[in-house]
DNA sequence: TATTGTTATACTCTATAACTATA
DNA sequence: TATAGTTATAGAGTATAACAATA
């Protein structure tokens, strides 16, 4: 039974995510931590609500995620002075250091993952994948692993 | 921040898996069902234990998975006459019909997923991905989504 | 009344370990 | 004693809904 590119994509994607998770785990980070940290670093002061919206996740989940990051000292919650209902989120100094570690790890990850390809082939692969991602409407930099899948048609196990 | 091929792979892989799950959900199948069904169809009479080993999953999980398939009438358990401790698993007629449906759905899935690419580009993508998968030691046709990830350091995202 | 964040709760998935029936 | 499959249980992850503070 010949496997097409769609299956290979799903298979390799899960593999890549798993391996990356192992690597950042070595840094004391869970995979969701990494994405959140990056989003907050990119747009400091943003609220939990806006994160929930961008991630396609329920706000209560962001509470737990940020609790986690705050407990690790990587993110700070500051009550907004303009609208005291919401928090402004900031990446701490330790958080920035963690992100630097993530960047190293990500480079090593990419290199090991694509060991079968030379530079030109990697670029070609990235180009093809980029076009597919754009056509599929995927948000650059946002991993669908966050998304609430329960609304969708099929899931897992009956 | 430029995203490399590794991130795109994880992102697109999760997207592809999610969309495929929706489609087979329309057939009344959960994503794990599809893989199990195929493995049993390929190698009729195999035991639950052998499935667990191939999937990298604990045997008790296979019990629930097969219970499910059996309840839907897609798979049959027959007590082995040689060694009465184990079952021989077979895909039923309904199971074969379900697999035919899966093949249709998979073709439509691939076509929609890769709408951004023409035939030559799809072939090129499949070729590149195939080489990466082989170098990474991935088992053809076995999706890592089954694997026990709890032993590993981190888990999801990116 | 509407909105931000929180808590309480429930449900799903999945692993671990103990158990049964064979061998 | 060892193996195939099963059951009981627990823990992680995540959604839903009710709630408090603020607007």
mmCIF file of C-alpha atoms (C1' of nucleotides) in Angstrom:
data_model
loop_
_atom_site.group_PDB
_atom_site.id
_atom_site.type_symbol
_atom_site.label_atom_id
_atom_site.label_comp_id
_atom_site.label_asym_id
_atom_site.label_seq_id
_atom_site.Cartn_x
_atom_site.Cartn_y
_atom_site.Cartn_z
ATOM 1 C CA UNK A 1 0.000 0.000 0.000
ATOM 2 C CA UNK A 2 1.747 3.170 -1.217
ATOM 3 C CA UNK A 3 1.913 6.007 1.244
ATOM 4 C CA UNK A 4 1.423 9.470 -0.162
ATOM 5 C CA UNK A 5 2.816 12.768 0.947
ATOM 6 C CA UNK A 6 -0.158 13.412 3.243
ATOM 7 C CA UNK A 7 0.560 10.406 5.385
ATOM 8 C CA UNK A 8 4.278 11.090 5.435
ATOM 9 C CA UNK A 9 3.514 14.615 6.549
ATOM 10 C CA UNK A 10 1.406 13.430 9.476
ATOM 11 C CA UNK A 11 3.910 10.750 10.406
ATOM 12 C CA UNK A 12 6.952 12.999 10.213
ATOM 13 C CA UNK A 13 5.131 15.849 11.895
ATOM 14 C CA UNK A 14 4.306 13.744 14.929
ATOM 15 C CA UNK A 15 7.854 12.463 14.983
ATOM 16 C CA UNK A 16 9.308 15.964 14.766
ATOM 17 C CA UNK A 17 6.999 17.261 17.489
ATOM 18 C CA UNK A 18 7.925 14.364 19.738
ATOM 19 C CA UNK A 19 11.631 14.834 19.293
ATOM 20 C CA UNK A 20 11.406 18.565 19.822
ATOM 21 C CA UNK A 21 9.399 17.927 22.968
ATOM 22 C CA UNK A 22 12.157 15.713 24.291
ATOM 23 C CA UNK A 23 14.727 18.370 23.647
ATOM 24 C CA UNK A 24 12.916 21.261 25.272
ATOM 25 C CA UNK A 25 11.986 18.900 28.093
ATOM 26 C CA UNK A 26 15.696 18.814 28.822
ATOM 27 C CA UNK A 27 15.433 22.565 29.372
ATOM 28 C CA UNK A 28 12.609 22.095 31.874
ATOM 29 C CA UNK A 29 10.004 23.280 29.429
ATOM 30 C CA UNK A 30 6.856 21.577 28.244
ATOM 31 C CA UNK A 31 6.078 22.006 24.560
ATOM 32 C CA UNK A 32 3.158 24.395 25.137
ATOM 33 C CA UNK A 33 5.436 26.596 27.249
ATOM 34 C CA UNK A 34 7.608 27.280 24.245
ATOM 35 C CA UNK A 35 4.836 28.598 22.057
ATOM 36 C CA UNK A 36 3.373 30.774 24.783
ATOM 37 C CA UNK A 37 6.739 32.190 25.684
ATOM 38 C CA UNK A 38 7.389 33.130 22.089
ATOM 39 C CA UNK A 39 4.010 34.748 21.656
ATOM 40 C CA UNK A 40 4.447 36.835 24.768
ATOM 41 C CA UNK A 41 8.008 37.776 23.848
ATOM 42 C CA UNK A 42 6.840 38.891 20.406
ATOM 43 C CA UNK A 43 4.037 40.989 21.796
ATOM 44 C CA UNK A 44 4.801 41.964 25.409
ATOM 45 C CA UNK A 45 1.916 43.073 27.581
ATOM 46 C CA UNK A 46 -0.713 41.065 25.807
ATOM 47 C CA UNK A 47 -3.601 39.578 27.774
ATOM 48 C CA UNK A 48 -4.528 36.008 28.486
ATOM 49 C CA UNK A 49 -7.690 36.485 26.516
ATOM 50 C CA UNK A 50 -5.819 37.465 23.388
ATOM 51 C CA UNK A 51 -3.601 34.416 23.715
ATOM 52 C CA UNK A 52 -6.636 32.191 24.027
ATOM 53 C CA UNK A 53 -8.121 33.715 20.893
ATOM 54 C CA UNK A 54 -4.920 33.313 18.859
ATOM 55 C CA UNK A 55 -4.403 29.760 19.993
ATOM 56 C CA UNK A 56 -7.988 28.756 19.423
ATOM 57 C CA UNK A 57 -8.185 27.633 23.014
ATOM 58 C CA UNK A 58 -10.556 28.267 25.866
ATOM 59 C CA UNK A 59 -9.470 31.065 28.282
ATOM 60 C CA UNK A 60 -9.466 28.789 31.302
ATOM 61 C CA UNK A 61 -6.780 26.739 29.688
ATOM 62 C CA UNK A 62 -4.548 29.753 29.331
ATOM 63 C CA UNK A 63 -4.876 30.268 33.073
ATOM 64 C CA UNK A 64 -3.266 26.910 33.762
ATOM 65 C CA UNK A 65 -0.624 27.399 31.104
ATOM 66 C CA UNK A 66 0.392 30.812 32.424
ATOM 67 C CA UNK A 67 0.209 29.606 36.038
ATOM 68 C CA UNK A 68 2.804 27.117 35.013
ATOM 69 C CA UNK A 69 5.073 29.620 33.317
ATOM 70 C CA UNK A 70 4.717 32.020 36.238
ATOM 71 C CA UNK A 71 5.568 29.307 38.748
ATOM 72 C CA UNK A 72 8.736 28.641 36.807
ATOM 73 C CA UNK A 73 9.521 32.342 36.925
ATOM 74 C CA UNK A 74 9.537 32.704 33.143
ATOM 75 C CA UNK A 75 6.567 35.009 32.786
ATOM 76 C CA UNK A 76 5.149 37.831 34.905
ATOM 77 C CA UNK A 77 1.529 38.843 35.325
ATOM 78 C CA UNK A 78 1.043 42.556 35.894
ATOM 79 C CA UNK A 79 -2.419 43.911 36.541
ATOM 80 C CA UNK A 80 -3.186 46.420 33.818
ATOM 81 C CA UNK A 81 -3.559 49.969 35.115
ATOM 82 C CA UNK A 82 -5.861 50.932 32.283
ATOM 83 C CA UNK A 83 -8.309 48.119 32.667
ATOM 84 C CA UNK A 84 -7.877 46.399 35.988
ATOM 85 C CA UNK A 85 -9.731 43.326 34.850
ATOM 86 C CA UNK A 86 -6.934 42.011 32.759
ATOM 87 C CA UNK A 87 -3.295 41.134 33.162
ATOM 88 C CA UNK A 88 -0.419 42.260 31.027
ATOM 89 C CA UNK A 89 1.964 39.401 30.414
ATOM 90 C CA UNK A 90 5.731 39.829 30.181
ATOM 91 C CA UNK A 91 8.611 37.456 29.669
ATOM 92 C CA UNK A 92 11.055 37.677 32.564
ATOM 93 C CA UNK A 93 14.824 37.712 32.317
ATOM 94 C CA UNK A 94 14.831 33.985 33.044
ATOM 95 C CA UNK A 95 12.215 33.580 30.356
ATOM 96 C CA UNK A 96 14.425 35.293 27.827
ATOM 97 C CA UNK A 97 17.297 33.010 28.800
ATOM 98 C CA UNK A 98 15.016 30.029 28.347
ATOM 99 C CA UNK A 99 14.077 31.251 24.886
ATOM 100 C CA UNK A 100 17.747 31.530 23.974
ATOM 101 C CA UNK A 101 18.107 27.900 24.997
ATOM 102 C CA UNK A 102 15.116 26.993 22.886
ATOM 103 C CA UNK A 103 16.695 28.593 19.855
ATOM 104 C CA UNK A 104 19.812 26.481 20.239
ATOM 105 C CA UNK A 105 17.793 23.376 20.731
ATOM 106 C CA UNK A 106 15.626 24.180 17.708
ATOM 107 C CA UNK A 107 18.663 24.556 15.483
ATOM 108 C CA UNK A 108 20.077 21.214 16.611
ATOM 109 C CA UNK A 109 16.666 19.660 16.181
ATOM 110 C CA UNK A 110 16.305 20.876 12.627
ATOM 111 C CA UNK A 111 19.754 19.710 11.776
ATOM 112 C CA UNK A 112 19.236 16.205 13.106
ATOM 113 C CA UNK A 113 15.759 15.900 11.678
ATOM 114 C CA UNK A 114 16.845 16.818 8.178
ATOM 115 C CA UNK A 115 20.134 14.954 8.204
ATOM 116 C CA UNK A 116 19.052 13.112 5.061
ATOM 117 C CA UNK A 117 18.941 16.302 3.005
ATOM 118 C CA UNK A 118 21.593 18.735 1.843
ATOM 119 C CA UNK A 119 21.191 22.499 2.058
ATOM 120 C CA UNK A 120 19.484 22.971 -1.293
ATOM 121 C CA UNK A 121 17.082 20.145 -0.586
ATOM 122 C CA UNK A 122 16.203 21.559 2.820
ATOM 123 C CA UNK A 123 15.429 24.891 1.244
ATOM 124 C CA UNK A 124 13.323 23.219 -1.413
ATOM 125 C CA UNK A 125 11.435 21.272 1.257
ATOM 126 C CA UNK A 126 10.815 24.395 3.318
ATOM 127 C CA UNK A 127 9.586 26.194 0.218
ATOM 128 C CA UNK A 128 7.128 23.454 -0.704
ATOM 129 C CA UNK A 129 5.882 23.117 2.868
ATOM 130 C CA UNK A 130 5.532 26.862 3.175
ATOM 131 C CA UNK A 131 3.292 27.004 0.161
ATOM 132 C CA UNK A 132 1.154 24.157 1.411
ATOM 133 C CA UNK A 133 0.852 25.778 4.838
ATOM 134 C CA UNK A 134 -0.127 29.118 3.330
ATOM 135 C CA UNK A 135 -2.737 27.579 1.070
ATOM 136 C CA UNK A 136 -4.155 25.640 4.013
ATOM 137 C CA UNK A 137 -4.508 28.862 5.950
ATOM 138 C CA UNK A 138 -2.154 27.957 8.780
ATOM 139 C CA UNK A 139 -1.051 30.814 11.004
ATOM 140 C CA UNK A 140 2.745 31.204 10.791
ATOM 141 C CA UNK A 141 4.333 30.118 14.038
ATOM 142 C CA UNK A 142 1.208 28.749 15.677
ATOM 143 C CA UNK A 143 1.168 25.037 16.184
ATOM 144 C CA UNK A 144 -2.276 23.426 15.845
ATOM 145 C CA UNK A 145 -1.531 21.208 18.823
ATOM 146 C CA UNK A 146 -3.182 23.794 21.024
ATOM 147 C CA UNK A 147 -6.460 23.867 19.243
ATOM 148 C CA UNK A 148 -9.623 22.628 20.787
ATOM 149 C CA UNK A 149 -10.372 19.570 18.739
ATOM 150 C CA UNK A 150 -13.535 18.523 20.511
ATOM 151 C CA UNK A 151 -15.691 20.659 18.292
ATOM 152 C CA UNK A 152 -14.582 18.819 15.221
ATOM 153 C CA UNK A 153 -16.288 15.906 13.588
ATOM 154 C CA UNK A 154 -14.235 12.846 14.397
ATOM 155 C CA UNK A 155 -11.760 12.547 17.185
ATOM 156 C CA UNK A 156 -10.367 9.560 18.785
ATOM 157 C CA UNK A 157 -11.826 6.615 20.413
ATOM 158 C CA UNK A 158 -15.523 6.474 19.701
ATOM 159 C CA UNK B 1 11.555 34.937 13.369
ATOM 160 C CA UNK B 2 12.029 32.623 10.384
ATOM 161 C CA UNK B 3 10.454 29.217 10.705
ATOM 162 C CA UNK B 4 12.437 26.322 9.331
ATOM 163 C CA UNK B 5 11.325 23.148 7.735
ATOM 164 C CA UNK B 6 11.213 21.340 11.086
ATOM 165 C CA UNK B 7 8.556 23.632 12.476
ATOM 166 C CA UNK B 8 6.563 23.574 9.259
ATOM 167 C CA UNK B 9 6.686 19.805 9.349
ATOM 168 C CA UNK B 10 5.271 19.664 12.873
ATOM 169 C CA UNK B 11 2.681 22.297 12.127
ATOM 170 C CA UNK B 12 1.517 20.762 8.863
ATOM 171 C CA UNK B 13 1.658 17.268 10.302
ATOM 172 C CA UNK B 14 -0.720 18.158 13.105
ATOM 173 C CA UNK B 15 -2.950 19.941 10.640
ATOM 174 C CA UNK B 16 -2.979 16.973 8.264
ATOM 175 C CA UNK B 17 -3.685 14.518 11.085
ATOM 176 C CA UNK B 18 -6.523 16.691 12.337
ATOM 177 C CA UNK B 19 -8.160 17.009 8.956
ATOM 178 C CA UNK B 20 -7.809 13.318 8.261
ATOM 179 C CA UNK B 21 -9.370 12.610 11.635
ATOM 180 C CA UNK B 22 -12.358 14.732 10.726
ATOM 181 C CA UNK B 23 -12.815 12.880 7.482
ATOM 182 C CA UNK B 24 -12.625 9.374 8.860
ATOM 183 C CA UNK B 25 -14.825 10.570 11.722
ATOM 184 C CA UNK B 26 -17.490 11.037 9.082
ATOM 185 C CA UNK B 27 -17.153 7.311 8.412
ATOM 186 C CA UNK B 28 -17.698 6.536 12.092
ATOM 187 C CA UNK B 29 -14.032 5.749 12.637
ATOM 188 C CA UNK B 30 -11.599 7.205 15.109
ATOM 189 C CA UNK B 31 -8.055 7.795 13.820
ATOM 190 C CA UNK B 32 -6.530 4.888 15.774
ATOM 191 C CA UNK B 33 -9.148 2.572 14.287
ATOM 192 C CA UNK B 34 -7.807 3.194 10.822
ATOM 193 C CA UNK B 35 -4.261 2.173 11.620
ATOM 194 C CA UNK B 36 -5.308 -0.948 13.504
ATOM 195 C CA UNK B 37 -7.676 -1.988 10.770
ATOM 196 C CA UNK B 38 -4.945 -1.667 8.195
ATOM 197 C CA UNK B 39 -2.429 -3.600 10.248
ATOM 198 C CA UNK B 40 -4.870 -6.442 10.783
ATOM 199 C CA UNK B 41 -5.908 -6.458 7.133
ATOM 200 C CA UNK B 42 -2.278 -6.657 6.082
ATOM 201 C CA UNK B 43 -1.492 -9.498 8.434
ATOM 202 C CA UNK B 44 -4.687 -11.401 9.274
ATOM 203 C CA UNK B 45 -4.692 -13.568 12.369
ATOM 204 C CA UNK B 46 -2.135 -11.551 14.267
ATOM 205 C CA UNK B 47 -2.405 -11.227 18.034
ATOM 206 C CA UNK B 48 -3.104 -8.209 20.207
ATOM 207 C CA UNK B 49 0.340 -8.577 21.699
ATOM 208 C CA UNK B 50 2.033 -8.256 18.341
ATOM 209 C CA UNK B 51 0.030 -5.135 17.584
ATOM 210 C CA UNK B 52 1.051 -3.622 20.884
ATOM 211 C CA UNK B 53 4.690 -4.340 20.122
ATOM 212 C CA UNK B 54 4.526 -2.851 16.619
ATOM 213 C CA UNK B 55 2.702 0.236 17.802
ATOM 214 C CA UNK B 56 4.979 0.791 20.778
ATOM 215 C CA UNK B 57 1.961 0.726 23.025
ATOM 216 C CA UNK B 58 1.032 -1.129 26.181
ATOM 217 C CA UNK B 59 -1.055 -4.302 25.639
ATOM 218 C CA UNK B 60 -3.914 -3.056 27.789
ATOM 219 C CA UNK B 61 -4.431 -0.217 25.399
ATOM 220 C CA UNK B 62 -4.852 -2.605 22.506
ATOM 221 C CA UNK B 63 -7.648 -4.269 24.461
ATOM 222 C CA UNK B 64 -9.705 -1.080 24.461
ATOM 223 C CA UNK B 65 -8.883 -0.322 20.847
ATOM 224 C CA UNK B 66 -9.926 -3.777 19.653
ATOM 225 C CA UNK B 67 -12.996 -3.793 21.931
ATOM 226 C CA UNK B 68 -14.050 -0.739 20.058
ATOM 227 C CA UNK B 69 -13.455 -2.194 16.622
ATOM 228 C CA UNK B 70 -15.209 -5.407 17.616
ATOM 229 C CA UNK B 71 -18.213 -3.513 18.955
ATOM 230 C CA UNK B 72 -18.514 -1.774 15.613
ATOM 231 C CA UNK B 73 -18.376 -5.160 13.907
ATOM 232 C CA UNK B 74 -15.223 -4.309 11.962
ATOM 233 C CA UNK B 75 -12.880 -6.833 13.525
ATOM 234 C CA UNK B 76 -13.351 -10.355 14.872
ATOM 235 C CA UNK B 77 -11.528 -11.999 17.746
ATOM 236 C CA UNK B 78 -11.106 -15.748 17.323
ATOM 237 C CA UNK B 79 -9.508 -17.754 20.089
ATOM 238 C CA UNK B 80 -6.434 -19.436 18.676
ATOM 239 C CA UNK B 81 -6.713 -23.211 18.556
ATOM 240 C CA UNK B 82 -2.979 -23.640 18.799
ATOM 241 C CA UNK B 83 -2.454 -21.511 21.889
ATOM 242 C CA UNK B 84 -5.739 -20.805 23.608
ATOM 243 C CA UNK B 85 -4.309 -17.869 25.505
ATOM 244 C CA UNK B 86 -4.282 -15.556 22.551
ATOM 245 C CA UNK B 87 -6.725 -14.277 19.977
ATOM 246 C CA UNK B 88 -6.361 -14.225 16.233
ATOM 247 C CA UNK B 89 -7.669 -10.966 14.828
ATOM 248 C CA UNK B 90 -9.474 -10.698 11.499
ATOM 249 C CA UNK B 91 -11.056 -7.841 9.584
ATOM 250 C CA UNK B 92 -14.748 -8.561 8.929
ATOM 251 C CA UNK B 93 -16.607 -7.909 5.720
ATOM 252 C CA UNK B 94 -17.841 -4.629 7.206
ATOM 253 C CA UNK B 95 -14.280 -3.849 8.141
ATOM 254 C CA UNK B 96 -13.145 -4.304 4.575
ATOM 255 C CA UNK B 97 -15.919 -2.012 3.411
ATOM 256 C CA UNK B 98 -14.796 0.558 5.961
ATOM 257 C CA UNK B 99 -11.250 0.316 4.655
ATOM 258 C CA UNK B 100 -12.496 0.942 1.138
ATOM 259 C CA UNK B 101 -14.163 4.083 2.453
ATOM 260 C CA UNK B 102 -10.938 5.099 4.127
ATOM 261 C CA UNK B 103 -9.067 4.790 0.858
ATOM 262 C CA UNK B 104 -11.493 7.154 -0.835
ATOM 263 C CA UNK B 105 -11.302 9.597 2.009
ATOM 264 C CA UNK B 106 -7.513 9.429 2.029
ATOM 265 C CA UNK B 107 -7.321 10.275 -1.661
ATOM 266 C CA UNK B 108 -9.603 13.285 -1.220
ATOM 267 C CA UNK B 109 -7.618 14.320 1.841
ATOM 268 C CA UNK B 110 -4.313 14.219 -0.003
ATOM 269 C CA UNK B 111 -5.759 16.144 -2.880
ATOM 270 C CA UNK B 112 -7.140 18.928 -0.710
ATOM 271 C CA UNK B 113 -4.101 19.077 1.525
ATOM 272 C CA UNK B 114 -1.693 19.483 -1.373
ATOM 273 C CA UNK B 115 -3.874 21.775 -3.455
ATOM 274 C CA UNK B 116 -1.036 24.299 -3.544
ATOM 275 C CA UNK B 117 1.245 21.945 -5.475
ATOM 276 C CA UNK B 118 1.114 20.468 -8.956
ATOM 277 C CA UNK B 119 1.811 16.816 -9.712
ATOM 278 C CA UNK B 120 5.563 17.131 -10.097
ATOM 279 C CA UNK B 121 5.846 19.144 -6.913
ATOM 280 C CA UNK B 122 3.819 16.623 -4.966
ATOM 281 C CA UNK B 123 6.081 13.859 -6.178
ATOM 282 C CA UNK B 124 9.133 15.880 -5.217
ATOM 283 C CA UNK B 125 7.689 16.559 -1.766
ATOM 284 C CA UNK B 126 6.882 12.890 -1.239
ATOM 285 C CA UNK B 127 10.385 11.969 -2.316
ATOM 286 C CA UNK B 128 12.042 14.394 0.082
ATOM 287 C CA UNK B 129 9.777 13.398 2.956
ATOM 288 C CA UNK B 130 10.345 9.732 2.237
ATOM 289 C CA UNK B 131 14.087 10.166 2.521
ATOM 290 C CA UNK B 132 13.778 12.067 5.774
ATOM 291 C CA UNK B 133 11.424 9.444 7.202
ATOM 292 C CA UNK B 134 13.759 6.622 6.205
ATOM 293 C CA UNK B 135 16.792 8.330 7.701
ATOM 294 C CA UNK B 136 14.860 8.979 10.911
ATOM 295 C CA UNK B 137 14.031 5.308 11.148
ATOM 296 C CA UNK B 138 10.261 5.673 10.928
ATOM 297 C CA UNK B 139 8.317 2.503 10.260
ATOM 298 C CA UNK B 140 6.440 2.832 6.956
ATOM 299 C CA UNK B 141 2.734 3.127 7.577
ATOM 300 C CA UNK B 142 2.900 3.399 11.347
ATOM 301 C CA UNK B 143 1.877 6.737 12.734
ATOM 302 C CA UNK B 144 3.779 7.764 15.873
ATOM 303 C CA UNK B 145 0.586 9.097 17.385
ATOM 304 C CA UNK B 146 0.125 5.745 19.021
ATOM 305 C CA UNK B 147 3.396 5.724 20.842
ATOM 306 C CA UNK B 148 3.651 5.989 24.546
ATOM 307 C CA UNK B 149 5.024 9.460 24.993
ATOM 308 C CA UNK B 150 4.910 9.601 28.765
ATOM 309 C CA UNK B 151 8.347 8.092 29.039
ATOM 310 C CA UNK B 152 9.809 10.900 27.092
ATOM 311 C CA UNK B 153 11.007 14.155 28.483
ATOM 312 C CA UNK B 154 8.660 16.786 27.079
ATOM 313 C CA UNK B 155 5.623 16.249 24.957
ATOM 314 C CA UNK B 156 3.676 18.356 22.520
ATOM 315 C CA UNK B 157 3.911 21.680 20.673
ATOM 316 C CA UNK B 158 6.294 22.720 18.005
ATOM 317 C "C1'" DT C 1 -24.869 44.033 31.188
ATOM 318 C "C1'" DA C 2 -20.490 42.712 29.248
ATOM 319 C "C1'" DT C 3 -15.792 41.265 29.877
ATOM 320 C "C1'" DT C 4 -11.265 39.285 32.164
ATOM 321 C "C1'" DG C 5 -9.681 35.999 34.622
ATOM 322 C "C1'" DT C 6 -10.649 32.087 37.911
ATOM 323 C "C1'" DT C 7 -12.439 27.927 40.044
ATOM 324 C "C1'" DA C 8 -15.043 23.646 40.164
ATOM 325 C "C1'" DT C 9 -16.154 19.877 37.722
ATOM 326 C "C1'" DA C 10 -16.375 16.275 34.466
ATOM 327 C "C1'" DC C 11 -14.736 13.625 30.662
ATOM 328 C "C1'" DT C 12 -11.281 11.449 27.674
ATOM 329 C "C1'" DC C 13 -7.059 9.230 26.941
ATOM 330 C "C1'" DT C 14 -3.614 6.335 28.415
ATOM 331 C "C1'" DA C 15 -0.319 4.044 31.444
ATOM 332 C "C1'" DT C 16 0.608 0.889 35.622
ATOM 333 C "C1'" DA C 17 -0.228 -2.874 38.158
ATOM 334 C "C1'" DA C 18 -2.781 -6.645 39.709
ATOM 335 C "C1'" DC C 19 -5.416 -10.541 38.054
ATOM 336 C "C1'" DT C 20 -7.252 -14.914 34.965
ATOM 337 C "C1'" DA C 21 -6.582 -18.466 32.076
ATOM 338 C "C1'" DT C 22 -3.828 -20.822 29.768
ATOM 339 C "C1'" DA C 23 0.945 -22.841 28.744
ATOM 340 C "C1'" DT D 1 7.048 -19.831 36.216
ATOM 341 C "C1'" DA D 2 5.933 -17.356 31.915
ATOM 342 C "C1'" DT D 3 2.703 -15.405 28.607
ATOM 343 C "C1'" DA D 4 -1.934 -13.407 26.323
ATOM 344 C "C1'" DG D 5 -5.309 -10.844 27.474
ATOM 345 C "C1'" DT D 6 -8.185 -8.290 30.980
ATOM 346 C "C1'" DT D 7 -9.678 -5.246 34.681
ATOM 347 C "C1'" DA D 8 -9.115 -1.613 38.105
ATOM 348 C "C1'" DT D 9 -7.126 2.464 38.996
ATOM 349 C "C1'" DA D 10 -4.826 6.752 38.677
ATOM 350 C "C1'" DG D 11 -2.988 10.762 36.445
ATOM 351 C "C1'" DA D 12 -2.613 14.072 32.789
ATOM 352 C "C1'" DG D 13 -4.909 17.188 29.732
ATOM 353 C "C1'" DT D 14 -8.663 19.867 28.475
ATOM 354 C "C1'" DA D 15 -13.404 21.588 28.000
ATOM 355 C "C1'" DT D 16 -17.808 23.515 30.199
ATOM 356 C "C1'" DA D 17 -20.061 26.251 33.198
ATOM 357 C "C1'" DA D 18 -20.633 29.023 37.146
ATOM 358 C "C1'" DC D 19 -18.430 32.900 39.551
ATOM 359 C "C1'" DA D 20 -15.889 37.411 41.244
ATOM 360 C "C1'" DA D 21 -14.061 41.687 40.111
ATOM 361 C "C1'" DT D 22 -14.143 45.405 37.089
ATOM 362 C "C1'" DA D 23 -15.953 48.051 33.313
#
